[in-house]
Amino acid sequence: MPRPTALILILAGLCASSLGQYNEEEDLAWLQYYLRQSRASSYNYVPYYEEESPAYAYSYPSATDTEPEPEPEPQQAAPWRCPQECDCPPNFSSAMYCDTRNLRYLPFVPSRMKYVYFQNNLVTSIQEGAFDNATELEWLALHNNQISSDKMGKKVFGKLQRLERLYMNNNNLTRLPSPLPRSLRELHLSYNQISKVPPNALEGLENLTALYLSHNFIFEMGASLKGLKSLILADLSYNNLRKVPDGLPASLEQLYMEYNYINAIPDEYFQVSPRLLYVRMSHNSLTNQGLSSNTFNSSSILELDLSYNRLQKIPRVNTNLENLYLQGNQIDEFSISSFCSVVDVVNYSRLQVLRLDGNAIKRNAVPPDAPLCLRRATVIEI
């Protein structure tokens, strides 16, 4: 069995490799988190909550045979002091860990903090001005709580002009928080109850690179993505979308819209995103009537997932496509023209994986020129 020190080093190494995109200071924050977890067995603080009390006014039940002592006057914590509900590692003074402690409110955040973790608690509301003192915040983790939109201050994030990552997935939000800091790079809002994204909800977020809105009830996106000039990843899967968003950013590389109710895609819809690599639209209601001949003829797309739709024919794709998933449709014909407009020694498809299982195609329906067109394919399932 590995020694405790070795185990900590292993965990730190795993953490560093998975978060290699961040800088060394942020990696250190996560290292401190694991070090803190390794000492959890000796941490015996159990907070006592008063529903109406301020964050730092605590009272403890007196012994039954003694007179109760008067409660202390509520006092605001000094700006350099760590809240007693939380853990602030002394060798990483800009991080504050308040996660998994049954907290029902947000404690005071000292002004020096850059990384604050409130996840896995019972917080239901965020009072106005909760973060006004912590204007240096860069990471704010509020996921896995019970926060509702009606119990959030209207401008709780208004002064966080350096905030880059906001985690509010797994809460009870019914709308997007607004306004959001223009500095934001990642916005995590999956597993909430959001039904609509207004056109101006994401306005001004020109630094946003990743947007996670999966597992909500969104039925309309409008043109809310169009102005996100730095957006690389948009996850809109597991929603109630009937149509694709009106316009995509030119910077987009990954688009996930599986498990919706989309039945059509406009002609040349993906052409405005020349960097787009991955498109996943499985488990929708797409038909050939809702597609044009150029819908997927984008030279940048490498992976296209159209499985479990209502397609009756293989849509035409670009020869640069490498992975095409069409299983679980109603396709009854293997058409080489969908992959190669011209079949010869020079012109061929770069397709490597093609899945057509779960359709009505018979194995002997593969045309004789298929090996020449699909010469790069290593997996073809019919």
C-alpha positions as a Markdown table, in Angstrom:
| # | Residue | x | y | z |
|---|---|---|---|---|
| 1 | Met | 0.0 | 0.0 | 0.0 |
| 2 | Pro | 1.4 | 3.4 | -0.9 |
| 3 | Arg | 2.4 | 5.8 | 1.9 |
| 4 | Pro | 0.1 | 8.8 | 2.5 |
| 5 | Thr | 2.8 | 11.2 | 1.2 |
| 6 | Ala | 3.0 | 9.2 | -2.0 |
| 7 | Leu | -0.8 | 9.1 | -2.4 |
| 8 | Ile | -1.0 | 12.9 | -2.1 |
| 9 | Leu | 1.8 | 13.3 | -4.7 |
| 10 | Ile | -0.1 | 11.0 | -7.0 |
| 11 | Leu | -3.4 | 12.9 | -6.6 |
| 12 | Ala | -1.6 | 16.2 | -7.1 |
| 13 | Gly | 0.0 | 14.8 | -10.3 |
| 14 | Leu | -3.4 | 13.7 | -11.6 |
| 15 | Cys | -4.9 | 17.0 | -10.8 |
| 16 | Ala | -2.1 | 19.0 | -12.5 |
| 17 | Ser | -2.4 | 16.9 | -15.7 |
| 18 | Ser | -6.2 | 17.4 | -15.9 |
| 19 | Leu | -5.9 | 21.2 | -15.3 |
| 20 | Gly | -2.8 | 21.8 | -17.5 |
| 21 | Gln | -4.6 | 24.7 | -19.2 |
| 22 | Tyr | -4.5 | 26.8 | -16.1 |
| 23 | Asn | -1.5 | 28.6 | -14.6 |
| 24 | Glu | 0.7 | 27.3 | -11.8 |
| 25 | Glu | -1.1 | 29.5 | -9.1 |
| 26 | Glu | -4.4 | 27.9 | -10.0 |
| 27 | Asp | -2.9 | 24.4 | -9.9 |
| 28 | Leu | -1.6 | 25.1 | -6.4 |
| 29 | Ala | -5.2 | 26.0 | -5.4 |
| 30 | Trp | -6.3 | 22.5 | -6.3 |
| 31 | Leu | -3.3 | 20.9 | -4.7 |
| 32 | Gln | -4.2 | 22.6 | -1.4 |
| 33 | Tyr | -7.7 | 21.3 | -1.8 |
| 34 | Tyr | -6.5 | 17.7 | -1.9 |
| 35 | Leu | -4.1 | 18.3 | 1.0 |
| 36 | Arg | -7.0 | 19.7 | 3.0 |
| 37 | Gln | -9.1 | 16.6 | 2.1 |
| 38 | Ser | -6.3 | 14.4 | 3.4 |
| 39 | Arg | -6.6 | 16.1 | 6.8 |
| 40 | Ala | -10.4 | 16.0 | 6.9 |
| 41 | Ser | -10.6 | 13.3 | 9.5 |
| 42 | Ser | -9.0 | 15.7 | 12.1 |
| 43 | Tyr | -11.3 | 18.6 | 11.1 |
| 44 | Asn | -14.2 | 18.5 | 13.6 |
| 45 | Tyr | -15.9 | 21.9 | 13.1 |
| 46 | Val | -19.7 | 21.6 | 13.1 |
| 47 | Pro | -21.4 | 24.9 | 12.5 |
| 48 | Tyr | -24.5 | 25.9 | 14.4 |
| 49 | Tyr | -27.0 | 27.8 | 12.3 |
| 50 | Glu | -29.5 | 30.5 | 13.2 |
| 51 | Glu | -31.9 | 31.1 | 10.4 |
| 52 | Glu | -32.1 | 34.9 | 11.0 |
| 53 | Ser | -28.6 | 35.5 | 12.3 |
| 54 | Pro | -25.9 | 37.4 | 10.4 |
| 55 | Ala | -23.0 | 35.3 | 9.0 |
| 56 | Tyr | -20.8 | 35.7 | 12.0 |
| 57 | Ala | -23.2 | 35.8 | 14.9 |
| 58 | Tyr | -23.2 | 32.3 | 16.4 |
| 59 | Ser | -24.9 | 31.1 | 19.5 |
| 60 | Tyr | -24.5 | 27.7 | 21.1 |
| 61 | Pro | -27.0 | 25.9 | 23.4 |
| 62 | Ser | -26.2 | 26.2 | 27.0 |
| 63 | Ala | -26.2 | 23.4 | 29.5 |
| 64 | Thr | -29.6 | 22.7 | 30.9 |
| 65 | Asp | -28.6 | 23.5 | 34.5 |
| 66 | Thr | -27.0 | 26.9 | 33.8 |
| 67 | Glu | -28.3 | 30.3 | 32.9 |
| 68 | Pro | -27.8 | 31.1 | 29.1 |
| 69 | Glu | -25.1 | 33.6 | 28.4 |
| 70 | Pro | -26.0 | 36.7 | 26.4 |
| 71 | Glu | -25.3 | 36.4 | 22.6 |
| 72 | Pro | -22.4 | 38.6 | 21.4 |
| 73 | Glu | -23.1 | 41.6 | 19.2 |
| 74 | Pro | -22.9 | 40.9 | 15.5 |
| 75 | Gln | -19.6 | 42.0 | 14.1 |
| 76 | Gln | -18.3 | 41.9 | 10.6 |
| 77 | Ala | -15.2 | 39.9 | 10.1 |
| 78 | Ala | -11.9 | 41.7 | 9.5 |
| 79 | Pro | -11.0 | 41.9 | 5.8 |
| 80 | Trp | -7.9 | 39.7 | 6.3 |
| 81 | Arg | -9.5 | 37.1 | 8.5 |
| 82 | Cys | -10.7 | 33.7 | 7.3 |
| 83 | Pro | -14.4 | 32.9 | 8.1 |
| 84 | Gln | -14.6 | 30.2 | 10.8 |
| 85 | Glu | -16.9 | 28.1 | 8.5 |
| 86 | Cys | -14.2 | 27.8 | 5.9 |
| 87 | Asp | -10.6 | 26.8 | 5.4 |
| 88 | Cys | -8.0 | 29.2 | 4.1 |
| 89 | Pro | -4.6 | 27.5 | 3.5 |
| 90 | Pro | -1.9 | 29.7 | 5.0 |
| 91 | Asn | 0.5 | 29.0 | 2.2 |
| 92 | Phe | -2.1 | 30.0 | -0.4 |
| 93 | Ser | -3.9 | 32.9 | 1.1 |
| 94 | Ser | -6.0 | 33.8 | -2.0 |
| 95 | Ala | -8.1 | 30.6 | -1.8 |
| 96 | Met | -11.0 | 29.9 | 0.5 |
| 97 | Tyr | -12.7 | 26.5 | 0.8 |
| 98 | Cys | -16.2 | 26.4 | 2.2 |
| 99 | Asp | -17.5 | 23.4 | 0.3 |
| 100 | Thr | -19.4 | 20.4 | 1.6 |
| 101 | Arg | -20.2 | 21.9 | 5.1 |
| 102 | Asn | -24.1 | 22.1 | 5.1 |
| 103 | Leu | -23.9 | 25.9 | 4.8 |
| 104 | Arg | -27.3 | 27.6 | 4.4 |
| 105 | Tyr | -25.8 | 31.1 | 3.6 |
| 106 | Leu | -22.7 | 32.6 | 2.1 |
| 107 | Pro | -20.2 | 33.7 | 4.7 |
| 108 | Phe | -18.1 | 36.9 | 4.4 |
| 109 | Val | -15.5 | 36.8 | 1.6 |
| 110 | Pro | -12.2 | 38.6 | 2.5 |
| 111 | Ser | -11.0 | 41.1 | -0.1 |
| 112 | Arg | -7.8 | 39.2 | -0.8 |
| 113 | Met | -9.6 | 36.1 | -2.2 |
| 114 | Lys | -9.3 | 35.1 | -5.8 |
| 115 | Tyr | -10.6 | 31.5 | -5.6 |
| 116 | Val | -13.7 | 30.7 | -3.5 |
| 117 | Tyr | -15.4 | 27.3 | -3.3 |
| 118 | Phe | -19.0 | 27.1 | -1.9 |
| 119 | Gln | -20.1 | 24.0 | -3.8 |
| 120 | Asn | -22.0 | 21.0 | -2.2 |
| 121 | Asn | -23.9 | 23.0 | 0.4 |
| 122 | Leu | -27.5 | 24.0 | 1.1 |
| 123 | Val | -27.4 | 27.7 | 0.1 |
| 124 | Thr | -30.7 | 28.9 | -1.3 |
| 125 | Ser | -30.1 | 32.6 | -1.8 |
| 126 | Ile | -27.4 | 35.2 | -2.6 |
| 127 | Gln | -27.9 | 38.5 | -0.9 |
| 128 | Glu | -27.3 | 41.8 | -2.7 |
| 129 | Gly | -23.7 | 42.9 | -2.1 |
| 130 | Ala | -22.5 | 39.4 | -1.1 |
| 131 | Phe | -19.3 | 39.8 | -3.2 |
| 132 | Asp | -18.9 | 43.6 | -3.2 |
| 133 | Asn | -15.8 | 43.3 | -0.9 |
| 134 | Ala | -14.2 | 40.5 | -3.0 |
| 135 | Thr | -13.5 | 42.4 | -6.2 |
| 136 | Glu | -10.4 | 40.3 | -7.0 |
| 137 | Leu | -12.3 | 37.1 | -7.4 |
| 138 | Glu | -11.3 | 35.0 | -10.5 |
| 139 | Trp | -13.0 | 31.6 | -9.6 |
| 140 | Leu | -16.4 | 31.3 | -7.9 |
| 141 | Ala | -17.8 | 27.8 | -7.3 |
| 142 | Leu | -21.5 | 27.8 | -6.3 |
| 143 | His | -22.5 | 24.5 | -7.9 |
| 144 | Asn | -24.6 | 21.8 | -6.2 |
| 145 | Asn | -26.6 | 24.1 | -4.0 |
| 146 | Gln | -30.3 | 25.1 | -4.0 |
| 147 | Ile | -30.0 | 28.7 | -5.3 |
| 148 | Ser | -33.0 | 30.1 | -7.1 |
| 149 | Ser | -33.2 | 33.1 | -9.4 |
| 150 | Asp | -35.8 | 34.9 | -7.3 |
| 151 | Lys | -33.5 | 34.8 | -4.3 |
| 152 | Met | -30.5 | 36.3 | -6.0 |
| 153 | Gly | -29.6 | 40.0 | -5.8 |
| 154 | Lys | -30.0 | 41.8 | -9.1 |
| 155 | Lys | -26.4 | 42.8 | -9.3 |
| 156 | Val | -24.6 | 40.2 | -7.1 |
| 157 | Phe | -21.8 | 39.8 | -9.7 |
| 158 | Gly | -21.7 | 43.4 | -10.8 |
| 159 | Lys | -18.4 | 44.4 | -9.1 |
| 160 | Leu | -16.5 | 41.2 | -10.0 |
| 161 | Gln | -14.7 | 42.7 | -13.0 |
| 162 | Arg | -11.9 | 40.0 | -12.8 |
| 163 | Leu | -14.1 | 37.0 | -12.6 |
| 164 | Glu | -13.2 | 34.3 | -15.2 |
| 165 | Arg | -15.0 | 31.2 | -14.1 |
| 166 | Leu | -18.5 | 31.0 | -12.6 |
| 167 | Tyr | -19.9 | 27.6 | -11.6 |
| 168 | Met | -23.6 | 27.5 | -10.8 |
| 169 | Asn | -24.6 | 24.1 | -12.3 |
| 170 | Asn | -27.0 | 21.9 | -10.3 |
| 171 | Asn | -29.1 | 24.7 | -8.7 |
| 172 | Asn | -32.7 | 25.9 | -9.1 |
| 173 | Leu | -32.1 | 28.8 | -11.5 |
| 174 | Thr | -35.0 | 29.6 | -13.8 |
| 175 | Arg | -33.1 | 32.3 | -15.8 |
| 176 | Leu | -29.5 | 33.3 | -16.5 |
| 177 | Pro | -27.8 | 35.5 | -13.9 |
| 178 | Ser | -27.6 | 39.1 | -15.2 |
| 179 | Pro | -25.6 | 41.2 | -15.6 |
| 180 | Leu | -22.5 | 39.1 | -15.8 |
| 181 | Pro | -18.9 | 40.4 | -15.8 |
| 182 | Arg | -17.3 | 41.0 | -19.2 |
| 183 | Ser | -14.2 | 39.2 | -17.9 |
| 184 | Leu | -16.0 | 35.9 | -17.8 |
| 185 | Arg | -14.3 | 33.0 | -19.7 |
| 186 | Glu | -16.3 | 30.0 | -18.5 |
| 187 | Leu | -20.0 | 29.9 | -17.5 |
| 188 | His | -21.4 | 26.7 | -16.1 |
| 189 | Leu | -25.2 | 26.6 | -15.7 |
| 190 | Ser | -26.1 | 23.0 | -16.6 |
| 191 | Tyr | -28.7 | 21.1 | -14.5 |
| 192 | Asn | -30.9 | 24.0 | -13.7 |
| 193 | Gln | -34.5 | 25.0 | -14.7 |
| 194 | Ile | -33.8 | 27.7 | -17.3 |
| 195 | Ser | -36.4 | 27.8 | -20.1 |
| 196 | Lys | -35.3 | 30.8 | -22.2 |
| 197 | Val | -32.2 | 32.7 | -23.1 |
| 198 | Pro | -33.1 | 36.3 | -23.9 |
| 199 | Pro | -31.2 | 38.0 | -26.8 |
| 200 | Asn | -29.3 | 40.3 | -24.5 |
| 201 | Ala | -28.6 | 37.7 | -21.7 |
| 202 | Leu | -25.0 | 37.1 | -22.9 |
| 203 | Glu | -24.4 | 40.6 | -24.3 |
| 204 | Gly | -20.9 | 41.9 | -23.8 |
| 205 | Leu | -19.3 | 38.6 | -22.9 |
| 206 | Glu | -16.6 | 38.9 | -25.6 |
| 207 | Asn | -14.1 | 36.9 | -23.5 |
| 208 | Leu | -16.4 | 33.9 | -23.0 |
| 209 | Thr | -14.8 | 30.7 | -24.3 |
| 210 | Ala | -17.0 | 28.0 | -22.8 |
| 211 | Leu | -20.8 | 28.0 | -22.2 |
| 212 | Tyr | -22.5 | 25.1 | -20.5 |
| 213 | Leu | -26.3 | 25.1 | -20.6 |
| 214 | Ser | -27.1 | 21.4 | -20.9 |
| 215 | His | -29.9 | 19.7 | -18.9 |
| 216 | Asn | -32.2 | 22.7 | -18.7 |
| 217 | Phe | -35.6 | 23.4 | -20.3 |
| 218 | Ile | -34.5 | 25.9 | -22.9 |
| 219 | Phe | -36.8 | 26.1 | -25.9 |
| 220 | Glu | -35.3 | 29.1 | -27.6 |
| 221 | Met | -31.8 | 30.6 | -28.0 |
| 222 | Gly | -32.5 | 33.3 | -30.6 |
| 223 | Ala | -29.3 | 35.0 | -31.6 |
| 224 | Ser | -27.8 | 35.0 | -28.1 |
| 225 | Leu | -24.6 | 33.2 | -29.3 |
| 226 | Lys | -23.8 | 35.4 | -32.2 |
| 227 | Gly | -22.0 | 38.1 | -30.4 |
| 228 | Leu | -19.7 | 35.8 | -28.3 |
| 229 | Lys | -16.5 | 36.5 | -30.3 |
| 230 | Ser | -14.3 | 34.2 | -28.3 |
| 231 | Leu | -16.7 | 31.2 | -27.8 |
| 232 | Ile | -15.0 | 27.9 | -28.5 |
| 233 | Leu | -17.5 | 25.4 | -26.8 |
| 234 | Ala | -21.3 | 25.6 | -26.6 |
| 235 | Asp | -23.1 | 22.8 | -24.8 |
| 236 | Leu | -26.9 | 23.1 | -25.4 |
| 237 | Ser | -27.7 | 19.4 | -25.1 |
| 238 | Tyr | -30.6 | 17.9 | -23.2 |
| 239 | Asn | -33.0 | 20.9 | -23.7 |
| 240 | Asn | -36.3 | 21.6 | -25.5 |
| 241 | Leu | -34.9 | 23.4 | -28.5 |
| 242 | Arg | -37.1 | 23.2 | -31.6 |
| 243 | Lys | -34.6 | 25.1 | -33.8 |
| 244 | Val | -30.9 | 25.8 | -33.9 |
| 245 | Pro | -29.6 | 29.2 | -32.6 |
| 246 | Asp | -29.8 | 32.1 | -35.0 |
| 247 | Gly | -26.2 | 32.4 | -36.0 |
| 248 | Leu | -23.0 | 30.9 | -34.6 |
| 249 | Pro | -19.8 | 32.7 | -33.6 |
| 250 | Ala | -16.9 | 32.5 | -36.1 |
| 251 | Ser | -14.6 | 31.2 | -33.2 |
| 252 | Leu | -16.7 | 28.2 | -32.4 |
| 253 | Glu | -15.0 | 24.8 | -32.4 |
| 254 | Gln | -17.4 | 22.5 | -30.5 |
| 255 | Leu | -21.2 | 22.5 | -30.7 |
| 256 | Tyr | -23.3 | 20.0 | -28.7 |
| 257 | Met | -27.1 | 20.0 | -29.3 |
| 258 | Glu | -28.0 | 16.3 | -28.8 |
| 259 | Tyr | -31.2 | 15.4 | -27.1 |
| 260 | Asn | -33.4 | 18.2 | -28.3 |
| 261 | Tyr | -36.3 | 18.4 | -30.8 |
| 262 | Ile | -34.6 | 20.1 | -33.8 |
| 263 | Asn | -36.1 | 19.1 | -37.2 |
| 264 | Ala | -34.3 | 21.4 | -39.6 |
| 265 | Ile | -30.9 | 23.2 | -40.2 |
| 266 | Pro | -30.6 | 26.2 | -42.5 |
| 267 | Asp | -28.5 | 26.0 | -45.7 |
| 268 | Glu | -24.8 | 26.6 | -45.1 |
| 269 | Tyr | -25.6 | 27.1 | -41.4 |
| 270 | Phe | -22.1 | 25.9 | -40.3 |
| 271 | Gln | -20.1 | 27.9 | -42.9 |
| 272 | Val | -19.9 | 31.0 | -40.6 |
| 273 | Ser | -17.8 | 29.0 | -38.2 |
| 274 | Pro | -14.6 | 28.0 | -40.1 |
| 275 | Arg | -13.0 | 26.5 | -37.0 |
| 276 | Leu | -15.8 | 24.2 | -36.2 |
| 277 | Leu | -14.5 | 20.7 | -35.5 |
| 278 | Tyr | -17.2 | 18.7 | -33.6 |
| 279 | Val | -20.9 | 18.8 | -34.1 |
| 280 | Arg | -23.2 | 16.5 | -32.1 |
| 281 | Met | -26.9 | 16.5 | -32.9 |
| 282 | Ser | -28.0 | 12.9 | -32.1 |
| 283 | His | -31.4 | 12.2 | -30.6 |
| 284 | Asn | -33.2 | 15.0 | -32.4 |
| 285 | Ser | -36.0 | 15.0 | -35.1 |
| 286 | Leu | -33.9 | 15.8 | -38.2 |
| 287 | Thr | -35.3 | 14.7 | -41.6 |
| 288 | Asn | -33.8 | 15.0 | -45.1 |
| 289 | Gln | -36.5 | 17.5 | -45.9 |
| 290 | Gly | -35.1 | 19.8 | -43.2 |
| 291 | Leu | -31.6 | 19.7 | -44.7 |
| 292 | Ser | -30.1 | 21.2 | -47.8 |
| 293 | Ser | -27.4 | 19.6 | -49.9 |
| 294 | Asn | -24.8 | 21.9 | -48.4 |
| 295 | Thr | -25.9 | 21.8 | -44.7 |
| 296 | Phe | -22.9 | 19.6 | -43.6 |
| 297 | Asn | -20.5 | 20.5 | -46.5 |
| 298 | Ser | -18.1 | 22.3 | -44.2 |
| 299 | Ser | -14.4 | 21.6 | -44.7 |
| 300 | Ser | -13.5 | 22.1 | -41.0 |
| 301 | Ile | -15.8 | 19.6 | -39.4 |
| 302 | Leu | -14.0 | 16.4 | -38.4 |
| 303 | Glu | -16.7 | 14.7 | -36.3 |
| 304 | Leu | -20.5 | 14.7 | -37.1 |
| 305 | Asp | -23.0 | 12.8 | -34.9 |
| 306 | Leu | -26.5 | 12.6 | -36.5 |
| 307 | Ser | -27.5 | 9.3 | -34.9 |
| 308 | Tyr | -31.0 | 8.6 | -33.7 |
| 309 | Asn | -32.8 | 11.1 | -35.9 |
| 310 | Arg | -35.3 | 10.5 | -38.8 |
| 311 | Leu | -33.0 | 10.6 | -41.8 |
| 312 | Gln | -33.9 | 8.4 | -44.7 |
| 313 | Lys | -30.8 | 9.1 | -46.8 |
| 314 | Ile | -27.2 | 9.7 | -46.0 |
| 315 | Pro | -26.7 | 13.5 | -46.1 |
| 316 | Arg | -23.9 | 14.9 | -48.2 |
| 317 | Val | -20.7 | 15.6 | -46.2 |
| 318 | Asn | -17.4 | 17.1 | -46.9 |
| 319 | Thr | -14.5 | 14.9 | -47.9 |
| 320 | Asn | -12.5 | 16.2 | -44.9 |
| 321 | Leu | -14.9 | 14.6 | -42.4 |
| 322 | Glu | -13.3 | 11.8 | -40.4 |
| 323 | Asn | -16.1 | 10.4 | -38.1 |
| 324 | Leu | -19.7 | 10.1 | -39.1 |
| 325 | Tyr | -22.4 | 8.6 | -36.9 |
| 326 | Leu | -25.7 | 7.8 | -38.5 |
| 327 | Gln | -26.9 | 4.8 | -36.5 |
| 328 | Gly | -30.5 | 4.5 | -35.4 |
| 329 | Asn | -32.1 | 6.4 | -38.4 |
| 330 | Gln | -34.3 | 5.2 | -41.3 |
| 331 | Ile | -31.7 | 5.1 | -44.0 |
| 332 | Asp | -32.3 | 2.4 | -46.7 |
| 333 | Glu | -29.7 | 3.3 | -49.3 |
| 334 | Phe | -25.9 | 3.4 | -49.3 |
| 335 | Ser | -25.1 | 6.4 | -51.6 |
| 336 | Ile | -21.4 | 6.9 | -52.4 |
| 337 | Ser | -22.2 | 10.4 | -53.8 |
| 338 | Ser | -22.8 | 11.5 | -50.2 |
| 339 | Phe | -19.1 | 11.0 | -49.5 |
| 340 | Cys | -17.4 | 11.5 | -52.9 |
| 341 | Ser | -18.8 | 13.6 | -55.8 |
| 342 | Val | -16.0 | 12.2 | -57.9 |
| 343 | Val | -14.4 | 8.8 | -57.3 |
| 344 | Asp | -10.8 | 8.3 | -58.6 |
| 345 | Val | -7.2 | 7.9 | -57.4 |
| 346 | Val | -7.0 | 11.6 | -56.5 |
| 347 | Asn | -10.5 | 12.3 | -55.1 |
| 348 | Tyr | -11.5 | 10.3 | -52.0 |
| 349 | Ser | -13.0 | 10.7 | -48.6 |
| 350 | Arg | -10.9 | 11.1 | -45.4 |
| 351 | Leu | -13.6 | 9.3 | -43.5 |
| 352 | Gln | -12.2 | 6.8 | -40.9 |
| 353 | Val | -15.3 | 5.8 | -38.9 |
| 354 | Leu | -18.8 | 5.3 | -40.5 |
| 355 | Arg | -21.7 | 3.9 | -38.4 |
| 356 | Leu | -24.9 | 2.9 | -40.3 |
| 357 | Asp | -26.1 | 0.2 | -38.0 |
| 358 | Gly | -29.7 | 0.3 | -36.8 |
| 359 | Asn | -30.9 | 1.4 | -40.3 |
| 360 | Ala | -32.7 | -0.4 | -43.1 |
| 361 | Ile | -29.5 | -0.8 | -45.3 |
| 362 | Lys | -28.7 | -4.4 | -46.3 |
| 363 | Arg | -25.1 | -5.5 | -46.3 |
| 364 | Asn | -25.1 | -6.4 | -50.0 |
| 365 | Ala | -26.2 | -2.9 | -50.9 |
| 366 | Val | -22.7 | -1.4 | -50.6 |
| 367 | Pro | -21.7 | -0.2 | -54.1 |
| 368 | Pro | -18.6 | -1.6 | -55.7 |
| 369 | Asp | -16.7 | 1.7 | -55.8 |
| 370 | Ala | -17.1 | 2.2 | -52.0 |
| 371 | Pro | -13.6 | 0.9 | -51.2 |
| 372 | Leu | -12.0 | 3.4 | -53.6 |
| 373 | Cys | -14.0 | 6.3 | -52.1 |
| 374 | Leu | -13.7 | 5.2 | -48.5 |
| 375 | Arg | -10.1 | 4.0 | -48.7 |
| 376 | Arg | -9.2 | 5.6 | -45.3 |
| 377 | Ala | -12.1 | 4.0 | -43.4 |
| 378 | Thr | -11.0 | 1.6 | -40.7 |
| 379 | Val | -14.5 | 1.1 | -39.2 |
| 380 | Ile | -17.7 | 0.7 | -41.2 |
| 381 | Glu | -20.7 | -0.7 | -39.4 |
| 382 | Ile | -23.9 | -1.6 | -41.3 |
